CSV table of C-alpha atoms and ligand atoms in Angstrom, one decimal:
chain,number,residue,atom,x,y,z
A,1,UNK,CA,77.4,117.2,98.3
A,2,UNK,CA,76.8,120.8,97.5
A,3,UNK,CA,77.6,120.9,93.7
A,4,UNK,CA,80.6,123.0,92.1
A,5,UNK,CA,82.1,123.3,88.8
A,6,UNK,CA,84.6,121.4,87.4
A,7,UNK,CA,88.3,122.0,85.7
A,8,UNK,CA,90.4,120.5,84.2
A,9,UNK,CA,93.4,122.6,83.2
A,10,UNK,CA,95.9,121.3,80.9
A,11,UNK,CA,99.0,123.2,82.4
A,12,UNK,CA,100.2,124.5,85.8
A,13,UNK,CA,100.2,128.3,84.5
A,14,UNK,CA,96.3,127.3,83.4
A,15,UNK,CA,95.9,125.9,87.4
A,16,UNK,CA,97.1,128.8,88.4
A,17,UNK,CA,95.5,131.3,86.8
A,18,UNK,CA,92.0,130.0,86.1
A,19,UNK,CA,91.8,130.3,90.3
A,20,UNK,CA,91.4,133.6,89.8
A,21,UNK,CA,88.6,134.6,88.5
A,22,UNK,CA,86.2,132.1,90.8
A,23,UNK,CA,85.0,132.4,94.5
A,24,UNK,CA,86.1,129.1,96.3
A,25,UNK,CA,88.2,127.3,93.6
A,26,UNK,CA,90.0,123.7,95.8
A,27,UNK,CA,92.3,122.2,94.2
A,28,UNK,CA,92.0,117.8,93.1
A,29,UNK,CA,94.8,115.6,93.7
A,30,UNK,CA,93.6,112.4,93.8
A,31,UNK,CA,90.6,113.1,95.7
A,32,UNK,CA,91.1,110.4,98.5
A,33,UNK,CA,90.9,113.1,101.5
A,34,UNK,CA,88.9,115.8,99.4
A,35,UNK,CA,86.4,113.8,97.8
A,36,UNK,CA,85.2,111.9,100.9
A,37,UNK,CA,85.2,115.4,103.2
A,38,UNK,CA,83.0,116.8,100.2
A,39,UNK,CA,80.6,113.9,100.5
A,40,UNK,CA,80.4,114.9,103.9
A,41,UNK,CA,79.7,118.4,103.4
A,42,UNK,CA,82.7,119.5,105.0
A,43,UNK,CA,83.8,121.7,102.2
A,44,UNK,CA,81.9,123.8,99.7
A,45,UNK,CA,84.0,124.8,97.2
A,46,UNK,CA,82.1,126.6,94.4
A,47,UNK,CA,84.9,125.2,91.9
A,48,UNK,CA,87.9,122.1,92.0
A,49,UNK,CA,90.4,122.2,89.1
A,50,UNK,CA,91.8,118.8,88.5
A,51,UNK,CA,94.9,118.4,88.9
A,52,UNK,CA,95.3,115.1,86.7
A,53,UNK,CA,96.0,116.4,83.3
A,54,UNK,CA,98.7,118.4,84.2
A,55,UNK,CA,102.1,116.7,83.0
A,56,UNK,CA,104.5,119.2,84.9
A,57,UNK,CA,103.3,117.8,87.7
A,58,UNK,CA,103.8,114.3,87.1
A,59,UNK,CA,107.0,111.7,86.9
A,60,UNK,CA,110.0,111.0,88.9
A,61,UNK,CA,113.4,112.2,88.6
A,62,UNK,CA,117.0,111.2,89.8
A,63,UNK,CA,118.5,114.5,90.9
A,64,UNK,CA,122.3,115.1,92.0
A,65,UNK,CA,121.4,115.1,95.5
A,66,UNK,CA,118.3,112.6,95.6
A,67,UNK,CA,115.1,112.1,93.8
A,68,UNK,CA,112.4,114.6,92.7
A,69,UNK,CA,109.2,113.1,93.1
A,70,UNK,CA,106.2,115.6,91.5
A,71,UNK,CA,103.0,116.5,93.2
A,72,UNK,CA,100.7,114.3,91.4
A,73,UNK,CA,102.9,110.5,91.8
A,74,UNK,CA,100.6,108.4,93.0
A,75,UNK,CA,101.2,106.5,95.9
A,76,UNK,CA,101.2,103.3,94.3
A,77,UNK,CA,102.9,104.6,91.5
A,78,UNK,CA,105.8,105.4,94.2
A,79,UNK,CA,105.7,102.5,96.3
A,80,UNK,CA,106.7,100.6,93.2
A,81,UNK,CA,108.9,102.9,91.1
A,82,UNK,CA,112.7,100.9,91.1
A,83,UNK,CA,114.5,104.4,90.7
A,84,UNK,CA,112.8,104.9,94.3
A,85,UNK,CA,113.4,101.7,95.5
A,86,UNK,CA,117.1,102.2,94.6
A,87,UNK,CA,117.3,105.5,95.7
A,88,UNK,CA,115.5,106.1,99.0
A,89,UNK,CA,113.6,102.8,99.8
A,90,UNK,CA,112.2,104.1,102.8
A,91,UNK,CA,110.0,106.4,101.0
A,92,UNK,CA,109.2,103.2,98.5
A,93,UNK,CA,108.0,101.5,101.8
A,94,UNK,CA,106.5,104.5,103.3
A,95,UNK,CA,104.2,105.0,100.0
A,96,UNK,CA,103.6,101.5,100.2
A,97,UNK,CA,102.2,101.8,103.3
A,98,UNK,CA,99.6,104.2,102.9
A,99,UNK,CA,96.2,103.3,103.1
A,100,UNK,CA,95.0,100.7,101.3
A,101,UNK,CA,95.7,99.7,98.0
A,102,UNK,CA,93.1,101.5,96.4
A,103,UNK,CA,93.1,104.3,98.0
A,104,UNK,CA,97.3,104.2,96.9
A,105,UNK,CA,96.1,104.0,93.0
A,106,UNK,CA,94.6,107.5,93.2
A,107,UNK,CA,95.8,109.1,95.9
A,108,UNK,CA,99.3,111.9,95.5
A,109,UNK,CA,101.7,112.7,97.1
A,110,UNK,CA,101.2,116.6,96.7
A,111,UNK,CA,97.9,116.3,98.0
A,112,UNK,CA,98.9,114.8,101.2
A,113,UNK,CA,101.6,116.9,102.0
A,114,UNK,CA,99.1,119.8,101.0
A,115,UNK,CA,96.3,118.3,103.3
A,116,UNK,CA,98.9,118.0,106.3
A,117,UNK,CA,96.8,115.5,108.4
A,118,UNK,CA,98.8,115.1,111.7
A,119,UNK,CA,98.3,111.5,110.8
A,120,UNK,CA,99.9,111.4,107.3
A,121,UNK,CA,102.7,109.5,106.7
A,122,UNK,CA,104.6,112.0,103.9
A,123,UNK,CA,105.0,114.5,105.8
A,124,UNK,CA,107.5,112.5,108.1
A,125,UNK,CA,109.5,111.9,105.0
A,126,UNK,CA,109.6,115.8,103.7
A,127,UNK,CA,111.3,116.6,107.6
A,128,UNK,CA,113.3,113.5,107.6
A,129,UNK,CA,114.7,113.8,103.8
A,130,UNK,CA,116.1,117.5,103.8
A,131,UNK,CA,113.5,118.2,100.9
A,132,UNK,CA,112.6,121.4,99.7
A,133,UNK,CA,109.0,122.0,98.4
A,134,UNK,CA,108.5,123.4,94.5
A,135,UNK,CA,105.7,125.4,94.1
A,136,UNK,CA,104.1,126.9,90.8
A,137,UNK,CA,106.0,130.2,92.5
A,138,UNK,CA,108.8,129.5,94.7
A,139,UNK,CA,110.5,126.4,96.4
A,140,UNK,CA,109.8,126.3,100.4
A,141,UNK,CA,112.1,124.6,102.6
A,142,UNK,CA,110.5,121.3,103.7
A,143,UNK,CA,111.6,122.1,107.7
A,144,UNK,CA,109.1,125.2,107.3
A,145,UNK,CA,106.7,123.5,105.0
A,146,UNK,CA,104.4,122.0,108.2
A,147,UNK,CA,102.5,124.6,110.4
A,148,UNK,CA,100.3,123.2,112.5
A,149,UNK,CA,97.6,120.7,112.4
A,150,UNK,CA,96.1,120.8,108.6
A,151,UNK,CA,98.4,124.0,107.8
A,152,UNK,CA,100.9,124.1,105.7
A,153,UNK,CA,103.0,128.0,104.7
A,154,UNK,CA,101.2,127.3,101.5
A,155,UNK,CA,99.4,130.4,100.4
A,156,UNK,CA,96.1,130.3,99.1
A,157,UNK,CA,95.6,129.2,95.5
A,158,UNK,CA,99.4,128.2,95.8
A,159,UNK,CA,100.0,124.8,93.9
A,160,UNK,CA,102.5,122.1,95.3
A,161,UNK,CA,104.2,121.3,91.9
A,162,UNK,CA,107.1,118.6,93.2
A,163,UNK,CA,109.3,117.9,96.2
A,164,UNK,CA,112.9,117.4,96.2
A,165,UNK,CA,114.9,114.4,98.6
A,166,UNK,CA,118.3,114.4,99.3
A,167,UNK,CA,119.1,110.7,100.1
A,168,UNK,CA,120.7,109.7,103.1
A,169,UNK,CA,123.1,107.1,103.8
A,170,UNK,CA,120.5,104.8,105.1
A,171,UNK,CA,116.9,105.5,106.3
A,172,UNK,CA,113.7,103.8,107.5
A,173,UNK,CA,110.4,104.5,108.0
A,174,UNK,CA,108.3,102.5,110.9
A,175,UNK,CA,104.6,103.1,111.7
A,176,UNK,CA,102.3,102.1,114.0
A,177,UNK,CA,98.8,101.8,112.3
A,178,UNK,CA,96.0,102.2,113.0
A,179,UNK,CA,94.2,99.2,112.3
A,180,UNK,CA,90.9,100.6,111.3
A,181,UNK,CA,91.9,103.6,109.1
A,182,UNK,CA,95.5,102.6,108.7
A,183,UNK,CA,96.6,106.1,109.2
A,184,UNK,CA,99.8,106.3,111.7
A,185,UNK,CA,99.3,106.4,115.0
A,186,UNK,CA,102.5,106.9,115.7
A,187,UNK,CA,105.4,106.9,112.4
A,188,UNK,CA,109.0,107.9,112.8
A,189,UNK,CA,111.2,108.6,109.9
A,190,UNK,CA,115.1,107.9,110.9
A,191,UNK,CA,117.5,109.1,108.3
A,192,UNK,CA,120.9,109.6,108.7
A,193,UNK,CA,123.3,112.0,106.8
A,194,UNK,CA,127.0,111.2,107.5
A,195,UNK,CA,127.0,112.3,110.9
A,196,UNK,CA,123.5,114.0,111.0
A,197,UNK,CA,120.9,112.1,112.3
A,198,UNK,CA,117.5,113.1,112.0
A,199,UNK,CA,114.5,111.6,113.2
A,200,UNK,CA,111.0,113.0,112.2
A,201,UNK,CA,107.2,111.6,114.4
A,202,UNK,CA,104.2,111.9,112.8
A,203,UNK,CA,101.0,111.2,114.6
A,204,UNK,CA,102.0,111.8,117.8
A,205,UNK,CA,101.3,115.4,118.0
A,206,UNK,CA,99.4,118.2,116.2
A,207,UNK,CA,101.4,118.4,113.4
A,208,UNK,CA,104.7,116.6,112.4
A,209,UNK,CA,108.2,117.3,114.1
A,210,UNK,CA,111.7,116.4,114.4
A,211,UNK,CA,112.5,114.5,118.0
A,212,UNK,CA,115.6,116.6,119.4
A,213,UNK,CA,116.4,114.3,122.1
A,214,UNK,CA,116.2,111.3,120.0
A,215,UNK,CA,118.4,112.5,117.3
A,216,UNK,CA,121.2,113.7,119.2
A,217,UNK,CA,121.1,110.2,121.0
A,218,UNK,CA,121.7,108.7,117.7
A,219,UNK,CA,124.0,110.8,116.6
A,220,UNK,CA,126.3,109.5,119.1
A,221,UNK,CA,125.5,106.3,118.9
A,222,UNK,CA,123.2,104.9,116.1
A,223,UNK,CA,122.3,101.8,118.0
A,224,UNK,CA,118.2,101.8,119.5
A,225,UNK,CA,119.7,101.0,123.0
A,226,UNK,CA,120.9,104.3,122.8
A,227,UNK,CA,117.1,105.2,122.7
A,228,UNK,CA,117.0,103.4,126.2
A,229,UNK,CA,115.0,105.6,128.5
A,230,UNK,CA,115.1,108.6,126.1
A,231,UNK,CA,111.1,109.7,126.3
A,232,UNK,CA,109.9,112.6,123.7
A,233,UNK,CA,109.1,115.7,126.5
A,234,UNK,CA,106.3,118.1,124.5
A,235,UNK,CA,102.9,119.0,125.8
A,236,UNK,CA,101.0,118.9,122.4
A,237,UNK,CA,101.0,114.6,122.4
A,238,UNK,CA,97.5,113.9,120.5
A,239,UNK,CA,95.0,112.1,122.4
A,240,UNK,CA,91.9,110.6,121.8
A,241,UNK,CA,90.0,107.3,121.6
A,242,UNK,CA,92.8,105.3,120.0
A,243,UNK,CA,95.8,106.3,121.7
A,244,UNK,CA,96.6,108.7,125.1
A,245,UNK,CA,99.4,110.9,125.4
A,246,UNK,CA,101.9,109.0,127.3
A,247,UNK,CA,101.1,106.3,124.9
A,248,UNK,CA,102.3,108.1,122.1
A,249,UNK,CA,105.0,109.5,123.4
A,250,UNK,CA,105.7,105.4,124.3
A,251,UNK,CA,105.4,104.7,120.9
A,252,UNK,CA,107.7,107.7,119.1
A,253,UNK,CA,110.7,105.9,121.0
A,254,UNK,CA,109.4,102.8,120.3
A,255,UNK,CA,108.8,103.1,116.9
A,256,UNK,CA,112.3,104.9,116.2
A,257,UNK,CA,114.1,101.8,117.7
A,258,UNK,CA,112.6,99.7,115.1
A,259,UNK,CA,113.1,102.3,112.2
A,260,UNK,CA,117.1,101.9,114.0
A,261,UNK,CA,116.8,98.6,113.3
A,262,UNK,CA,115.7,98.3,109.9
A,263,UNK,CA,118.3,101.0,108.6
A,264,UNK,CA,120.8,97.7,109.3
B,1,UNK,CA,75.7,122.7,86.0
B,2,UNK,CA,75.3,119.7,84.1
B,3,UNK,CA,78.0,118.1,81.8
B,4,UNK,CA,78.5,115.4,79.5
B,5,UNK,CA,81.4,112.8,80.5
B,6,UNK,CA,82.3,110.3,78.4
B,7,UNK,CA,84.3,107.0,79.0
B,8,UNK,CA,84.6,103.3,78.0
B,9,UNK,CA,83.0,100.8,80.5
B,10,UNK,CA,83.3,96.9,80.3
B,11,UNK,CA,84.5,97.8,76.5
B,12,UNK,CA,81.5,100.4,75.0
B,13,UNK,CA,82.2,103.7,75.2
B,14,UNK,CA,79.5,105.4,77.2
B,15,UNK,CA,78.5,109.3,77.5
B,16,UNK,CA,75.8,111.2,79.9
B,17,UNK,CA,75.0,113.9,81.4
B,18,UNK,CA,75.7,113.9,84.9
B,19,UNK,CA,76.1,116.7,87.4
B,20,UNK,CA,79.9,117.2,88.5
B,21,UNK,CA,79.2,116.4,92.0
B,22,UNK,CA,78.3,112.8,90.2
B,23,UNK,CA,80.5,109.8,91.8
B,24,UNK,CA,81.3,107.7,89.6
B,25,UNK,CA,79.9,104.5,91.3
B,26,UNK,CA,76.5,106.6,91.0
B,27,UNK,CA,77.0,107.0,87.4
B,28,UNK,CA,77.8,103.5,87.1
B,29,UNK,CA,74.5,102.3,88.8
B,30,UNK,CA,72.2,105.4,88.3
B,31,UNK,CA,73.3,106.2,84.6
B,32,UNK,CA,74.8,103.2,83.0
B,33,UNK,CA,71.8,100.5,85.3
B,34,UNK,CA,75.2,98.6,86.1
B,35,UNK,CA,74.4,97.9,90.0
B,36,UNK,CA,76.4,95.3,90.5
B,37,UNK,CA,78.9,98.1,91.9
B,38,UNK,CA,78.1,98.2,95.6
B,39,UNK,CA,77.9,101.2,98.2
B,40,UNK,CA,78.4,99.8,101.8
B,41,UNK,CA,80.1,102.6,103.6
B,42,UNK,CA,80.1,106.6,103.5
B,43,UNK,CA,84.1,106.4,104.8
B,44,UNK,CA,85.9,104.7,101.4
B,45,UNK,CA,87.3,102.2,104.2
B,46,UNK,CA,85.1,99.0,102.9
B,47,UNK,CA,86.0,98.3,99.1
B,48,UNK,CA,82.2,97.2,98.0
B,49,UNK,CA,82.9,99.6,95.2
B,50,UNK,CA,85.4,98.4,93.9
B,51,UNK,CA,86.2,98.8,89.6
B,52,UNK,CA,89.0,99.2,87.4
B,53,UNK,CA,90.1,102.0,86.4
B,54,UNK,CA,92.7,102.2,83.8
B,55,UNK,CA,93.5,99.0,84.5
B,56,UNK,CA,93.9,99.4,88.6
B,57,UNK,CA,91.5,99.0,91.8
B,58,UNK,CA,90.0,101.9,92.6
B,59,UNK,CA,87.2,102.7,95.3
B,60,UNK,CA,84.5,103.9,92.7
B,61,UNK,CA,82.6,105.9,95.8
B,62,UNK,CA,86.0,108.2,96.3
B,63,UNK,CA,85.9,109.8,92.5
B,64,UNK,CA,83.8,112.1,90.7
B,65,UNK,CA,82.5,110.5,87.3
B,66,UNK,CA,84.2,113.8,85.8
B,67,UNK,CA,87.2,112.5,87.0
B,68,UNK,CA,87.1,109.5,84.8
B,69,UNK,CA,86.5,111.5,81.4
B,70,UNK,CA,88.2,109.7,78.9
B,71,UNK,CA,88.9,107.0,81.2
B,72,UNK,CA,88.4,102.5,80.9
B,73,UNK,CA,86.4,101.6,83.4
B,74,UNK,CA,85.5,97.8,83.9
B,75,UNK,CA,83.0,96.9,86.7
B,76,UNK,CA,82.2,93.4,87.6
B,77,UNK,CA,79.7,93.0,84.8
B,78,UNK,CA,83.1,92.9,82.8
B,79,UNK,CA,84.3,90.3,84.4
B,80,UNK,CA,82.1,86.9,82.5
B,81,UNK,CA,82.8,86.2,79.0
B,82,UNK,CA,80.4,87.0,76.7
B,83,UNK,CA,78.7,83.7,76.9
B,84,UNK,CA,78.6,84.2,80.4
B,85,UNK,CA,80.8,81.8,81.3
B,86,UNK,CA,82.6,83.5,84.7
B,87,UNK,CA,86.1,85.0,84.7
B,88,UNK,CA,88.3,82.5,86.7
B,89,UNK,CA,88.5,84.5,89.7
B,90,UNK,CA,84.6,84.6,90.1
B,91,UNK,CA,84.6,80.7,89.9
B,92,UNK,CA,86.9,80.0,92.5
B,93,UNK,CA,84.4,82.4,94.3
B,94,UNK,CA,81.7,80.4,93.7
B,95,UNK,CA,83.7,76.8,93.8
B,96,UNK,CA,85.3,78.0,97.6
B,97,UNK,CA,82.2,79.1,98.6
B,98,UNK,CA,83.9,83.1,99.1
B,99,UNK,CA,80.7,84.4,100.0
B,100,UNK,CA,77.5,84.6,102.0
B,101,UNK,CA,75.4,87.5,101.7
B,102,UNK,CA,77.0,88.9,98.7
B,103,UNK,CA,77.2,92.2,99.2
B,104,UNK,CA,80.9,92.5,99.6
B,105,UNK,CA,81.7,90.2,96.8
B,106,UNK,CA,82.2,92.7,93.7
B,107,UNK,CA,84.4,94.9,95.3
B,108,UNK,CA,86.5,91.5,96.4
B,109,UNK,CA,86.6,89.5,93.3
B,110,UNK,CA,87.3,93.1,91.5
B,111,UNK,CA,90.2,93.7,94.2
B,112,UNK,CA,91.2,90.3,94.1
B,113,UNK,CA,91.8,90.2,90.0
B,114,UNK,CA,94.1,93.5,90.3
B,115,UNK,CA,96.6,91.3,93.0
B,116,UNK,CA,96.9,88.5,91.1
B,117,UNK,CA,97.3,90.3,87.8
B,118,UNK,CA,99.6,92.5,89.9
B,119,UNK,CA,101.7,89.2,91.5
B,120,UNK,CA,102.1,85.9,89.5
B,121,UNK,CA,102.5,84.2,92.4
B,122,UNK,CA,100.5,85.1,94.9
B,123,UNK,CA,101.0,84.1,99.0
B,124,UNK,CA,98.4,83.7,101.5
B,125,UNK,CA,99.9,86.6,103.3
B,126,UNK,CA,99.8,88.4,100.0
B,127,UNK,CA,96.1,88.0,99.8
B,128,UNK,CA,95.2,89.2,103.5
B,129,UNK,CA,97.1,92.2,103.2
B,130,UNK,CA,96.2,92.3,99.3
B,131,UNK,CA,92.8,93.1,100.6
B,132,UNK,CA,92.6,95.3,103.4
B,133,UNK,CA,90.6,97.8,101.4
B,134,UNK,CA,88.1,95.6,101.4
B,135,UNK,CA,85.6,94.9,104.3
B,136,UNK,CA,83.4,91.5,104.5
B,137,UNK,CA,81.2,91.3,107.5
B,138,UNK,CA,80.2,87.8,106.9
B,139,UNK,CA,83.1,85.1,106.1
B,140,UNK,CA,85.3,85.6,108.2
B,141,UNK,CA,87.7,86.1,105.2
B,142,UNK,CA,88.4,82.3,105.8
B,143,UNK,CA,87.5,81.4,102.9
B,144,UNK,CA,87.8,84.6,100.2
B,145,UNK,CA,91.6,83.7,100.9
B,146,UNK,CA,90.8,80.6,99.6
B,147,UNK,CA,89.3,81.6,97.0
B,148,UNK,CA,91.8,84.2,95.8
B,149,UNK,CA,94.6,81.6,96.0
B,150,UNK,CA,92.8,79.2,93.6
B,151,UNK,CA,91.8,82.1,91.6
B,152,UNK,CA,94.9,83.6,90.6
B,153,UNK,CA,96.6,80.1,90.3
B,154,UNK,CA,94.0,79.4,87.6
B,155,UNK,CA,94.5,83.2,86.2
B,156,UNK,CA,97.9,82.1,85.6
B,157,UNK,CA,97.3,78.6,84.3
B,158,UNK,CA,94.8,80.6,81.9
B,159,UNK,CA,97.1,83.3,80.8
B,160,UNK,CA,99.2,81.0,78.4
B,161,UNK,CA,96.7,79.6,76.6
B,162,UNK,CA,95.0,83.0,76.1
B,163,UNK,CA,95.0,85.2,73.0
B,164,UNK,CA,97.4,88.5,73.5
B,165,UNK,CA,93.9,90.1,71.6
B,166,UNK,CA,92.2,89.3,74.8
B,167,UNK,CA,94.7,89.9,77.1
B,168,UNK,CA,95.2,93.6,75.9
B,169,UNK,CA,91.5,93.1,76.2
B,170,UNK,CA,91.2,92.5,80.2
C,301,LIG,C1,90.7,105.0,103.5
C,301,LIG,C2,92.0,105.9,103.7
C,301,LIG,C3,93.1,105.2,103.7
C,301,LIG,C4,93.6,106.0,104.2
C,301,LIG,N1,95.0,105.9,104.6
C,301,LIG,C5,96.2,106.6,105.2
C,301,LIG,C6,97.4,106.9,105.6
C,301,LIG,O1,97.7,105.6,106.1
C,301,LIG,N2,98.5,107.3,105.6
C,301,LIG,C7,98.3,108.6,105.2
C,301,LIG,O2,99.2,109.5,104.8
C,301,LIG,N3,97.2,109.0,103.9
C,301,LIG,C8,95.9,108.2,104.1
C,301,LIG,N4,94.9,108.5,103.4
C,301,LIG,C9,95.0,110.0,102.9
C,301,LIG,C10,95.6,109.6,101.7
C,301,LIG,O3,96.9,109.5,101.5
C,301,LIG,C11,95.5,110.5,100.4
C,301,LIG,O4,95.7,110.7,99.5
C,301,LIG,C12,96.2,112.0,100.5
C,301,LIG,O5,95.6,112.5,102.6
C,301,LIG,C13,95.5,113.3,99.7
C,301,LIG,O6,96.3,112.8,98.8
C,301,LIG,P1,95.1,113.3,97.6
C,301,LIG,O7,96.1,113.5,96.5
C,301,LIG,O8,94.2,112.5,97.5
C,301,LIG,O9,95.0,114.8,97.6
C,301,LIG,P2,93.3,115.6,97.2
C,301,LIG,O10,92.5,114.7,98.1
C,301,LIG,O11,92.5,115.6,96.1
C,301,LIG,O12,93.7,116.6,98.4
C,301,LIG,C14,93.6,117.0,99.5
C,301,LIG,C15,94.1,118.5,99.9
C,301,LIG,O13,95.4,118.7,99.1
C,301,LIG,C16,95.0,119.5,98.2
C,301,LIG,N5,96.0,119.9,97.0
C,301,LIG,C17,95.8,118.5,96.6
C,301,LIG,N6,96.7,118.4,95.3
C,301,LIG,C18,97.2,119.9,95.8
C,301,LIG,C19,98.7,120.1,94.9
C,301,LIG,N7,99.1,119.7,94.3
C,301,LIG,N8,99.0,121.7,95.6
C,301,LIG,C20,98.6,122.0,96.7
C,301,LIG,N9,97.1,121.4,97.0
C,301,LIG,C21,96.4,120.8,96.8
C,301,LIG,C22,93.3,119.8,97.7
C,301,LIG,O14,93.0,121.4,97.3
C,301,LIG,C23,92.7,119.5,99.4
C,301,LIG,O15,93.0,120.4,100.3
C,301,LIG,C24,94.0,108.0,103.3
C,301,LIG,C25,93.0,107.9,103.0
C,301,LIG,C26,91.9,106.9,102.8
C,301,LIG,C27,90.7,107.8,102.1
C,302,LIG,S1,81.6,102.5,98.9
C,302,LIG,FE1,82.7,102.0,100.7
C,302,LIG,S2,84.7,102.5,100.6
C,302,LIG,FE2,83.1,102.7,98.7
C,303,LIG,S1,80.1,88.3,102.3
C,303,LIG,FE1,78.2,89.6,103.3
C,303,LIG,S2,79.2,91.0,103.6
C,303,LIG,FE2,81.2,89.8,102.5
């Protein structure tokens, strides 16, 4: 690891202002992506800004429309939260299947979405649950948050403070996990809001996306059979040693069907 | 730039000068001399380094010592009683032959204790899932699962008889 300076601001305002005078600051969430990256010398920040001591980034609250989850909510906390399990159980289920127990005890929601790994789970929830990302300076529509592989609408030094998720009528997340890394080879989040059906797909392409073909089929007929014979048509599907592009396209439909079944 | 970090390790307050980039596992092994916590990989996947941070199992190879400032850490050395009596989970690993080379064992035991504390009546399925973050290259896991189930039962049985003060010290 290269050396760096370490800061532990106590407020969101301090975390934002502290970065101003620094050469190449980097925000530190749970460190479950960043620390391994530093260990491999794949990043060389001048300073780390540890977000763990900032009360404004913590907590899970019920809102009129659903839930607001603080950026520093650890995956294990979201998975175990009675409020989340009652309000949007699919979200608790998603958080509870990230990595392993030890990773969930440190990793945070804010870090996961800011990192925007193409195989990460939370981005599927952000897209499926009509969410709004609150930062230290503005609100970003969840639909416009993910802009590419490891890319988001966040400006340099912008801090994710919380995400507001809307409560769907029903929802489920189905993940085909890589057995070694436990990231999603393909993960599909299906959420129903009245007559609207949202199908968000992670793992399959460079960035999370909504499978509009599947959405319209399910809006017309919300049964797994309605997806028979429909395959996502995209030329940017991932292909690697774990799965070919064709196999991933196939998995999208299969996982979507499983999610529909799980919606009950 | 060196900095001073202070935390509680196995019930004792320790303070050492470290570099900001020092990992918790290196702090424990090299600065405190607690070499029971192992390093088995470079990818945060093997779990040989698992310790408890404020009561929760975490991978000490993937967190900086400075992130644990002010926290309470329990390592494998902190499980046995002062007189050397093994923790019920350690005793169960010994009894059920839950180890061969022993390299993964400290992490396995720490993860198992965390799992057993959270789930009063563990099933075999829960044990297998709960140990996803711990890799063993020797045993094939069978005896580890047996040991964890037995250790969890022993912890349950023991919990009733123990004093509240002891429980809080866990
Ligand atoms: C073994 C292992 C298995 C894993 N399996 C999965 C999996 O199955 N599914 C999955 O989705 N993820 C998985 N992960 C990743 C894990 O979920 C991470 O916790 C997550 O990706 C990053 O969150 P973090 O809080 O650890 O962020 P960090 O690692 O601290 O930071 C990640 C990035 O986000 C930035 N950042 C952090 N917080 C904020 C914020 N509030 N505002 C703006 N930027 C911020 C940092 O600067 C950094 O660039 C796994 C990780 C490991 C080590
Ligand atoms: S040393 Fe392998 S997970 Fe920590
Ligand atoms: S006993 Fe050898 S790695 Fe588990």
